[in-house]
Structure formats: structure tokens, C-alpha cells
Tab-separated table of C-alpha atoms and ligand atoms in Angstrom:
chain	number	residue	atom	x	y	z
J	1	MET	CA	-45.353	100.020	238.305
J	2	SER	CA	-41.810	99.875	239.767
J	3	ARG	CA	-41.202	97.231	242.868
J	4	ILE	CA	-38.559	97.371	244.732
J	5	TYR	CA	-36.575	94.632	246.622
J	6	ASN	CA	-38.630	94.650	249.646
J	7	PHE	CA	-36.194	93.063	252.409
J	8	SER	CA	-38.023	94.192	254.931
J	9	ALA	CA	-39.168	91.666	257.959
J	10	GLY	CA	-42.629	92.590	258.024
J	11	PRO	CA	-44.835	93.655	257.290
J	12	ALA	CA	-43.337	92.290	254.003
J	13	THR	CA	-43.506	91.216	251.089
J	14	LEU	CA	-46.655	89.945	250.004
J	15	PRO	CA	-46.916	87.844	246.350
J	16	LEU	CA	-47.545	90.825	243.510
J	17	VAL	CA	-50.587	88.618	242.078
J	18	CYS	CA	-52.399	88.753	245.456
J	19	LEU	CA	-51.842	91.844	245.509
J	20	GLU	CA	-52.851	92.779	241.572
J	21	GLU	CA	-56.217	90.253	242.314
J	22	ALA	CA	-56.684	92.665	245.253
J	23	ARG	CA	-56.452	95.890	243.661
J	24	ASP	CA	-58.890	94.429	240.775
J	25	GLN	CA	-61.362	93.463	243.313
J	26	LEU	CA	-60.915	96.714	245.507
J	27	VAL	CA	-64.120	98.335	244.241
J	28	ASP	CA	-66.684	95.901	243.173
J	29	TYR	CA	-65.885	92.207	245.174
J	30	LYS	CA	-66.688	89.783	242.664
J	31	GLY	CA	-69.636	91.786	240.510
J	32	ALA	CA	-71.333	92.483	244.036
J	33	GLY	CA	-71.274	95.971	243.836
J	34	PHE	CA	-68.870	96.937	246.862
J	35	SER	CA	-65.905	96.494	248.412
J	36	ILE	CA	-65.126	93.141	250.478
J	37	MET	CA	-64.141	95.916	252.851
J	38	GLU	CA	-67.509	97.583	252.900
J	39	ALA	CA	-69.545	93.713	252.790
J	40	SER	CA	-71.097	92.983	255.836
J	41	HIS	CA	-69.259	89.784	257.972
J	42	ARG	CA	-72.498	88.586	258.219
J	43	GLY	CA	-72.770	88.658	254.458
J	44	LYS	CA	-72.571	85.857	252.010
J	45	GLU	CA	-69.920	87.690	249.968
J	46	TYR	CA	-67.591	87.793	253.151
J	47	ASP	CA	-69.063	84.504	254.759
J	48	ALA	CA	-67.042	82.427	251.854
J	49	VAL	CA	-63.904	84.203	251.648
J	50	HIS	CA	-63.828	83.703	255.546
J	51	ASN	CA	-64.294	79.798	255.778
J	52	GLN	CA	-61.965	79.958	252.058
J	53	ALA	CA	-59.464	81.205	254.422
J	54	ILE	CA	-59.471	78.629	257.424
J	55	GLU	CA	-60.136	75.409	254.301
J	56	ASN	CA	-56.792	77.061	253.183
J	57	LEU	CA	-54.869	77.172	256.270
J	58	LYS	CA	-56.154	73.539	257.082
J	59	THR	CA	-55.135	72.059	253.612
J	60	LEU	CA	-51.610	73.528	253.284
J	61	MET	CA	-50.944	72.749	257.043
J	62	ARG	CA	-52.720	69.513	256.712
J	63	VAL	CA	-54.655	70.353	260.347
J	64	PRO	CA	-55.352	67.167	261.864
J	65	ASP	CA	-59.088	66.727	263.448
J	66	GLY	CA	-58.986	67.440	267.244
J	67	TYR	CA	-57.926	71.122	266.385
J	68	GLU	CA	-59.299	74.598	265.582
J	69	VAL	CA	-57.931	77.351	263.198
J	70	LEU	CA	-58.786	80.721	264.409
J	71	LEU	CA	-58.418	83.663	263.012
J	72	LEU	CA	-57.894	86.804	265.717
J	73	GLN	CA	-57.178	90.343	266.009
J	74	GLY	CA	-54.387	91.858	267.728
J	75	GLY	CA	-50.658	90.124	266.161
J	76	ALA	CA	-48.933	87.856	267.562
J	77	THR	CA	-48.595	89.886	270.847
J	78	THR	CA	-52.376	89.695	272.233
J	79	GLN	CA	-51.247	85.560	271.896
J	80	PHE	CA	-48.619	86.405	274.113
J	81	ALA	CA	-51.149	87.142	276.872
J	82	MET	CA	-54.139	85.670	275.398
J	83	ILE	CA	-51.628	81.430	276.004
J	84	PRO	CA	-51.292	81.818	279.517
J	85	MET	CA	-54.409	83.737	280.370
J	86	ASN	CA	-56.510	80.726	278.427
J	87	LEU	CA	-53.639	77.609	279.364
J	88	LEU	CA	-51.683	78.882	282.981
J	89	GLY	CA	-53.613	77.715	285.722
J	90	ALA	CA	-52.834	80.356	289.111
J	91	ASP	CA	-51.333	76.968	290.544
J	92	GLN	CA	-48.900	75.700	287.368
J	93	THR	CA	-45.821	76.415	286.304
J	94	ALA	CA	-45.241	77.310	282.422
J	95	ASP	CA	-42.272	76.579	280.703
J	96	TYR	CA	-40.203	78.852	278.036
J	97	VAL	CA	-37.088	78.924	276.128
J	98	ASN	CA	-35.695	82.197	275.725
J	99	CYS	CA	-33.903	82.878	272.635
J	100	GLY	CA	-33.912	86.523	271.686
J	101	ALA	CA	-35.988	89.042	271.714
J	102	TRP	CA	-39.732	88.008	270.767
J	103	ALA	CA	-39.439	85.278	273.261
J	104	LYS	CA	-38.457	87.838	276.021
J	105	LYS	CA	-41.775	89.775	275.217
J	106	ALA	CA	-43.352	86.386	275.249
J	107	ILE	CA	-42.424	85.312	278.657
J	108	LYS	CA	-43.209	88.887	280.306
J	109	GLU	CA	-46.395	88.532	279.425
J	110	ALA	CA	-46.561	85.222	281.371
J	111	GLY	CA	-44.926	86.241	283.974
J	112	SER	CA	-47.726	88.740	284.835
J	113	VAL	CA	-50.249	85.584	284.610
J	114	GLY	CA	-48.493	82.783	286.209
J	115	ARG	CA	-45.486	81.304	287.512
J	116	VAL	CA	-42.899	80.551	284.232
J	117	ASN	CA	-39.657	78.760	284.026
J	118	ILE	CA	-37.010	79.423	282.006
J	119	ALA	CA	-36.345	76.095	280.062
J	120	GLY	CA	-33.336	77.286	278.068
J	121	ASP	CA	-31.959	80.316	277.900
J	122	THR	CA	-29.796	81.696	274.547
J	123	ALA	CA	-31.005	85.392	274.496
J	124	ALA	CA	-28.174	86.829	274.873
J	125	ASP	CA	-25.694	84.669	272.395
J	126	ILE	CA	-23.704	85.904	269.820
J	127	PRO	CA	-23.667	83.503	267.281
J	128	THR	CA	-27.405	83.499	268.105
J	129	ARG	CA	-28.241	79.913	268.383
J	130	MET	CA	-31.021	77.714	269.377
J	131	PRO	CA	-30.799	75.953	272.864
J	132	ALA	CA	-30.251	72.025	272.834
J	133	ASN	CA	-33.280	70.419	272.930
J	134	GLY	CA	-31.497	67.865	275.044
J	135	ALA	CA	-30.249	70.226	277.482
J	136	LEU	CA	-33.385	71.995	278.819
J	137	GLN	CA	-34.505	72.108	282.196
J	138	LEU	CA	-38.370	71.145	282.211
J	139	SER	CA	-40.007	71.666	285.195
J	140	ASP	CA	-42.644	68.469	286.467
J	141	ASP	CA	-46.181	69.374	285.254
J	142	ALA	CA	-45.684	72.560	283.072
J	143	ALA	CA	-48.447	73.750	281.793
J	144	TYR	CA	-46.951	73.578	278.072
J	145	LEU	CA	-43.706	74.655	276.398
J	146	HIS	CA	-43.790	77.591	275.176
J	147	ILE	CA	-41.036	78.216	271.696
J	148	THR	CA	-40.149	80.532	269.202
J	149	SER	CA	-40.040	78.917	266.108
J	150	ASN	CA	-37.899	81.739	264.553
J	151	GLU	CA	-36.519	84.377	265.552
J	152	THR	CA	-37.313	87.716	263.510
J	153	ILE	CA	-34.501	89.651	265.033
J	154	GLY	CA	-32.145	87.437	265.784
J	155	GLY	CA	-31.969	85.161	262.649
J	156	ASN	CA	-31.851	81.889	264.726
J	157	GLN	CA	-34.378	79.055	263.008
J	158	TYR	CA	-35.052	75.841	265.258
J	159	MET	CA	-34.680	73.195	263.205
J	160	ASP	CA	-36.002	70.365	265.239
J	161	PHE	CA	-38.465	70.786	267.653
J	162	PRO	CA	-38.330	69.881	271.294
J	163	HIS	CA	-40.171	67.082	272.624
J	164	SER	CA	-42.188	68.086	276.386
J	165	PRO	CA	-44.565	65.867	277.648
J	166	ALA	CA	-46.306	69.186	278.222
J	167	PRO	CA	-48.186	70.510	275.199
J	168	LEU	CA	-45.686	72.417	272.712
J	169	VAL	CA	-47.197	76.179	271.945
J	170	ALA	CA	-44.876	78.369	269.494
J	171	ASP	CA	-44.386	81.568	267.754
J	172	MET	CA	-44.081	80.716	264.567
J	173	SER	CA	-44.609	84.041	263.444
J	174	SER	CA	-41.880	84.135	261.105
J	175	ASP	CA	-41.688	80.922	259.404
J	176	ILE	CA	-45.705	79.565	259.761
J	177	LEU	CA	-46.295	77.458	256.312
J	178	SER	CA	-42.733	78.409	254.967
J	179	ARG	CA	-41.869	74.287	255.595
J	180	LYS	CA	-43.579	71.561	256.505
J	181	LEU	CA	-44.591	70.628	260.104
J	182	ASP	CA	-46.248	67.519	262.128
J	183	VAL	CA	-49.502	69.780	263.344
J	184	ASN	CA	-49.789	66.849	265.926
J	185	ASP	CA	-46.302	67.792	267.239
J	186	PHE	CA	-47.819	71.206	268.764
J	187	GLY	CA	-50.548	71.789	271.458
J	188	LEU	CA	-50.863	75.309	269.780
J	189	ILE	CA	-49.257	77.189	266.772
J	190	TYR	CA	-49.559	81.184	266.225
J	191	ALA	CA	-48.339	83.711	263.987
J	192	GLY	CA	-49.109	87.371	263.481
J	193	ALA	CA	-49.432	87.096	259.979
J	194	GLN	CA	-47.434	90.065	258.657
J	195	LYS	CA	-44.590	88.239	257.242
J	196	ASN	CA	-46.167	84.456	255.029
J	197	LEU	CA	-49.765	85.341	255.375
J	198	GLY	CA	-50.865	88.912	254.557
J	199	PRO	CA	-51.467	91.975	256.314
J	200	SER	CA	-50.966	93.176	260.283
J	201	GLY	CA	-53.053	92.855	262.842
J	202	LEU	CA	-54.733	90.042	261.742
J	203	ALA	CA	-52.815	86.252	263.572
J	204	VAL	CA	-53.865	82.736	263.431
J	205	VAL	CA	-54.245	80.475	266.144
J	206	ILE	CA	-54.619	76.543	265.691
J	207	LEU	CA	-54.613	74.845	268.601
J	208	ARG	CA	-55.535	71.035	269.922
J	209	SER	CA	-59.257	71.745	270.966
J	210	GLU	CA	-59.407	70.175	274.690
J	211	LEU	CA	-56.699	72.631	275.185
J	212	ALA	CA	-59.752	75.158	274.786
J	213	GLU	CA	-61.491	73.934	278.102
J	214	ARG	CA	-58.271	75.538	280.355
J	215	VAL	CA	-59.669	78.800	280.407
J	216	PRO	CA	-60.421	80.118	283.757
J	217	ASP	CA	-64.020	81.527	284.110
J	218	ASN	CA	-62.554	85.149	284.723
J	219	VAL	CA	-60.913	85.688	281.641
J	220	PRO	CA	-63.162	88.542	279.637
J	221	ASN	CA	-65.324	86.077	277.247
J	222	ILE	CA	-63.048	87.876	274.105
J	223	PHE	CA	-59.742	86.541	275.521
J	224	LYS	CA	-60.875	83.139	275.734
J	225	TYR	CA	-60.263	80.671	273.158
J	226	SER	CA	-63.445	79.013	273.487
J	227	THR	CA	-65.223	82.109	272.384
J	228	HIS	CA	-63.793	82.651	269.558
J	229	ILE	CA	-64.348	78.461	268.841
J	230	ALA	CA	-67.776	78.970	269.452
J	231	ALA	CA	-68.284	81.657	266.956
J	232	ASN	CA	-65.687	80.100	263.925
J	233	SER	CA	-63.768	83.509	264.943
J	234	MET	CA	-66.686	86.155	263.904
J	235	SER	CA	-67.742	86.693	268.110
J	236	ASN	CA	-67.336	90.394	267.368
J	237	THR	CA	-66.523	91.774	263.630
J	238	PRO	CA	-62.947	90.114	262.655
J	239	PRO	CA	-60.219	91.693	260.605
J	240	CYS	CA	-62.147	91.353	257.285
J	241	PHE	CA	-59.936	92.655	254.854
J	242	GLY	CA	-56.462	91.233	256.378
J	243	ILE	CA	-58.049	88.024	256.174
J	244	TYR	CA	-59.161	88.580	253.161
J	245	MET	CA	-55.757	88.475	251.979
J	246	LEU	CA	-54.767	86.186	253.739
J	247	SER	CA	-57.445	83.728	251.762
J	248	LEU	CA	-55.838	84.933	248.859
J	249	THR	CA	-52.305	84.562	250.164
J	250	THR	CA	-52.868	80.902	251.193
J	251	GLN	CA	-54.817	80.375	247.077
J	252	TRP	CA	-51.520	81.164	245.652
J	253	MET	CA	-49.256	78.885	247.746
J	254	ILE	CA	-51.727	76.105	247.644
J	255	ASP	CA	-51.702	76.878	243.519
J	256	ARG	CA	-47.717	76.717	243.765
J	257	GLY	CA	-47.765	73.591	245.397
J	258	GLY	CA	-48.399	74.198	248.848
J	259	VAL	CA	-45.409	74.167	251.745
J	260	GLU	CA	-43.196	71.799	249.983
J	261	ALA	CA	-42.612	74.113	247.084
J	262	MET	CA	-42.435	76.970	249.695
J	263	GLN	CA	-39.781	74.781	251.593
J	264	ALA	CA	-37.782	73.862	248.503
J	265	ILE	CA	-37.279	77.647	247.010
J	266	ASN	CA	-36.957	79.225	250.399
J	267	GLU	CA	-34.105	76.627	251.017
J	268	ARG	CA	-33.081	77.620	248.061
J	269	LYS	CA	-33.142	81.849	248.627
J	270	ALA	CA	-31.263	80.919	251.913
J	271	ALA	CA	-28.414	79.150	250.800
J	272	LYS	CA	-27.311	81.344	247.510
J	273	LEU	CA	-27.467	83.835	250.777
J	274	TYR	CA	-25.487	82.192	253.265
J	275	ASP	CA	-23.230	80.908	250.313
J	276	ALA	CA	-22.270	84.710	249.768
J	277	ILE	CA	-21.740	85.399	253.369
J	278	ASP	CA	-19.367	81.855	253.953
J	279	GLY	CA	-17.840	82.901	250.388
J	280	SER	CA	-16.456	86.115	251.713
J	281	ASP	CA	-14.089	86.618	254.600
J	282	PHE	CA	-16.088	90.482	253.628
J	283	PHE	CA	-19.464	88.978	255.846
J	284	THR	CA	-20.077	86.968	258.841
J	285	GLY	CA	-23.165	85.295	259.761
J	286	THR	CA	-24.752	86.159	262.896
J	287	ALA	CA	-26.120	82.903	263.643
J	288	VAL	CA	-24.710	79.526	264.633
J	289	PRO	CA	-24.915	77.444	260.559
J	290	GLU	CA	-26.936	74.602	262.209
J	291	TYR	CA	-30.308	77.486	263.446
J	292	ARG	CA	-29.049	79.597	260.618
J	293	SER	CA	-32.833	80.956	259.723
J	294	ALA	CA	-33.846	80.750	256.137
J	295	MET	CA	-36.215	83.551	256.257
J	296	ASN	CA	-34.426	86.036	258.728
J	297	VAL	CA	-30.627	85.807	256.762
J	298	THR	CA	-28.513	88.278	259.543
J	299	PHE	CA	-24.931	89.004	259.028
J	300	ARG	CA	-22.586	91.901	259.523
J	301	LEU	CA	-19.830	93.235	257.484
J	302	ALA	CA	-16.126	92.560	258.443
J	303	ASN	CA	-16.074	96.314	258.499
J	304	GLN	CA	-18.815	97.082	260.422
J	305	ASP	CA	-18.743	100.989	259.487
J	306	LEU	CA	-18.980	100.063	256.639
J	307	GLU	CA	-22.641	99.103	257.129
J	308	PRO	CA	-24.537	101.941	256.261
J	309	LEU	CA	-23.125	102.192	253.612
J	310	PHE	CA	-23.849	99.164	252.367
J	311	ILE	CA	-27.409	99.790	253.169
J	312	ALA	CA	-27.885	103.207	251.413
J	313	GLU	CA	-26.362	101.544	248.547
J	314	ALA	CA	-28.440	98.685	248.087
J	315	ALA	CA	-31.427	100.562	248.216
J	316	GLU	CA	-30.094	102.866	245.546
J	317	GLN	CA	-29.698	99.505	243.761
J	318	GLY	CA	-33.803	99.270	245.181
J	319	MET	CA	-33.006	96.725	247.189
J	320	ALA	CA	-34.647	98.294	250.351
J	321	GLY	CA	-35.297	97.025	254.247
J	322	LEU	CA	-31.842	95.630	254.895
J	323	LYS	CA	-30.759	97.192	258.121
J	324	GLY	CA	-30.791	94.729	260.898
J	325	HIS	CA	-33.036	94.956	263.655
J	326	ARG	CA	-32.592	98.567	265.556
J	327	SER	CA	-31.235	96.952	268.636
J	328	VAL	CA	-28.725	94.572	267.343
J	329	GLY	CA	-27.685	96.912	264.430
J	330	GLY	CA	-25.927	94.666	261.110
J	331	ILE	CA	-28.578	93.436	258.004
J	332	ARG	CA	-31.084	91.172	258.061
J	333	ALA	CA	-32.257	90.402	254.224
J	334	SER	CA	-36.296	89.051	255.018
J	335	ILE	CA	-36.655	86.792	252.359
J	336	TYR	CA	-40.493	84.891	253.452
J	337	ASN	CA	-42.401	82.869	251.064
J	338	ALA	CA	-43.114	85.768	248.589
J	339	PHE	CA	-39.397	87.379	248.296
J	340	PRO	CA	-38.817	86.257	244.728
J	341	GLU	CA	-35.792	84.546	244.342
J	342	ASN	CA	-34.435	86.801	241.563
J	343	GLY	CA	-34.424	89.483	244.513
J	344	VAL	CA	-32.159	87.288	246.526
J	345	GLU	CA	-29.632	87.014	243.380
J	346	ALA	CA	-29.635	90.558	243.302
J	347	LEU	CA	-28.485	91.191	246.587
J	348	VAL	CA	-26.032	88.244	246.267
J	349	ALA	CA	-24.493	90.108	243.289
J	350	PHE	CA	-24.425	93.183	244.912
J	351	MET	CA	-22.802	92.243	247.909
J	352	GLN	CA	-19.985	90.180	246.152
J	353	ASP	CA	-19.818	94.227	243.812
J	354	PHE	CA	-19.609	95.890	247.039
J	355	ALA	CA	-16.764	93.170	248.788
J	356	GLU	CA	-14.716	94.324	245.541
J	357	LYS	CA	-15.044	97.969	245.937
J	358	ASN	CA	-14.549	98.510	249.248
J	359	GLY	CA	-12.672	95.049	250.054
I	401	PLP	C1	-41.247	86.126	265.499
I	401	PLP	C2	-42.397	87.194	266.356
I	401	PLP	N1	-42.898	86.743	267.122
I	401	PLP	C3	-44.174	88.560	267.648
I	401	PLP	C4	-43.776	88.982	266.809
I	401	PLP	C5	-45.043	90.640	267.258
I	401	PLP	O1	-45.849	90.664	266.586
I	401	PLP	P1	-47.469	91.398	266.165
I	401	PLP	O2	-46.767	92.637	265.595
I	401	PLP	O3	-47.957	90.938	265.090
I	401	PLP	O4	-47.844	91.721	267.534
I	401	PLP	C6	-43.397	89.150	265.501
I	401	PLP	C7	-43.250	90.557	265.213
I	401	PLP	O5	-42.874	91.063	264.458
I	401	PLP	C8	-42.202	88.405	265.493
I	401	PLP	O6	-41.120	88.474	264.354
């Protein structure tokens, strides 16, 4: 077996041991005589997996009482719509921070439901960054304030979250469980699974229970958080295999010391890459240092014409997925929780070698 270093932004590297466990259990789940993929979602085998995944998330994030943990379909993009459908009343305004490509998509969906106020806008800034928290133009009586905690494309990440009298809603698709935070600071946290959690198509939503009561009657039931709360995320057939993988990856994180341990490793991995970028005129980071993402390390070569060669030669050496998003170009190394530290070291060595040869 040969596994490459996969720097893809998502779907992304999953813990090898979880993939191996899934492989070993694929045909016969714990002696049941069927795959978990074939198990009834009302049966005891799947039920245990489902509840374990939720329990693991609660443990890892120290989810306090008064919050719900939901496992929903449709990825993070469906949440771009579900959030305003549930939380934004017809006569209300929602504040949104526009800090990049993903925030923009969330804003567009909210705009089709109700009124949106752009509280801060750095989406066009290069180098990429987040708006200063103190400079946000918040509206009076906003339904909520929406942020993107980590912009996967721009490589800009919040270090300190803004405060607002309105509930804080955060798209944490690309940094959930990568660092410690206090769930109490948020009204709603959501994340597509395909970076730090498992396979795509699944979204984790953690919300303060009372927020689910805001939903207007005319929202279809399947898009109401209250429907999924009442059914423990089993109102219809859940994405069982994705949730099974989520149960394995979250268990892997718990076994390795939880979010604090993940954060320490993530900071070390990111520092190695940023040191390599800062240590050579050959490379330039594309995010303002105080907002540099520990998950998506974005940079350019001083001679951008060399970027295709950089990407091609890295791929030849078993390092794939380094091409920046098509909308911005450049290089992006996505190094989520499961990305191995020796893969980062391999990239650093390659960068130094490439700079020496082509500098
Ligand atoms: C920050 C962020 N939000 C939302 C999404 C969309 O997620 P999905 O494809 O699961 O809808 C992504 C996708 O990668 C993302 O990086």
C-alpha cells in the first residue's frame, strides 16, 4: 500500500487508522453479518454508532446543556440556507461578515430569505484577513451575526471571535475541532464534514436549543431544526456511513487527547510551514500574519510562472493537492487534524530544495 501526502482542501486526508478500521468492518460490522452501510438506521447497530458520534462531539467540544448536536445532510451549503430560514424573521436583519469566498456564498443564500447587513468586508483584500472585531458595523436588533471562522480558500482564520448582542453563528467547516473554543460564545456552529470530520455530504450543527423555536411555520418541516431535534437527527434516513466515519474520527481525536492535543499539533505543523515561507524570499504568504490559518496555508512563489512546476514536481514526490483554489491560484497546503506532521516536513524540505534549484 502506498499513501501519498494529500494536501487537498476537502474532501481531505482522514486518519489512516480510521480508514483501516472501516475497511476491516466494511463487510461484516462487529460480527453482525452485514455492513454498517446495509444496517437499518432503526436497528441497534446503527443506533449505537449514531449516538456515539453525537456523544463524541459533545465530549470533544464540551457542549454545554441547552445546546443540540445535529447530524444533517446537504453539507455546509445547505446550512447557508437553513440558518436564515430558521433564524431570520421577515422583518429582521442578519449581520454577516464578508471575509472571503465561503462567506459570500452564505450571504447570497441569506439574501434570498431576508435582509442582510454586511458588518465588515475584507473579501477583496490581498493579503487576506478578517475585519477587525472592533470595526464591525453591527445593526440594531440583528437576528444573528454570521462569521466564517476559517476561509478555506483565502487561508485567513479568526483568532478571536467577534462579540455581538445577537447570537454568533459560525461556519467552522474547515476548522471545527482543530482548536479549543467555548461553545457558550456561539448561538450556532456548523461544519461540512469533509475536512476534519469524515466524508462529504454530512453537516454537523450545534445550536442553542431556544434558537430552533424561532422558525416560521411556513418553512418545510425537513428544513426546520426543530424537526431534527425532535427526531435525534433521524427524521429521515441519515447519511449512515458518513456518520459511522464521524464516530471513528471523533473517537480517534478523543484517544489522542482531544481538541487541546489537536491544537498543539496543528500549531506546530502550521508554524513549520509558515517558517519555511517567511524564511525565504522565494515564497510569500497570502494572508496577513495575525490571521494566518493553521488549516489552509496559502502562499505564492515570487515568480508565479514557476507555480505549475512547483505543483507538478511536488506531485511527483508524492505530495498532491497543492494547487490553490481555481479562483485565486497560488499554492495551498491544507493540513487538517489528520494530516501527518511528517507530510508537512516533507513539503518544507521540498520547498527549500525547489527554491535552491530555481532561485
Ligand atoms: C468554509 C466552508 N464553508 C462551506 C463549504 C461548503 O461545504 P459543502 O461542500 O459541504 O456544502 C466549504 C467547502 O469546502 C468551506 O470550506
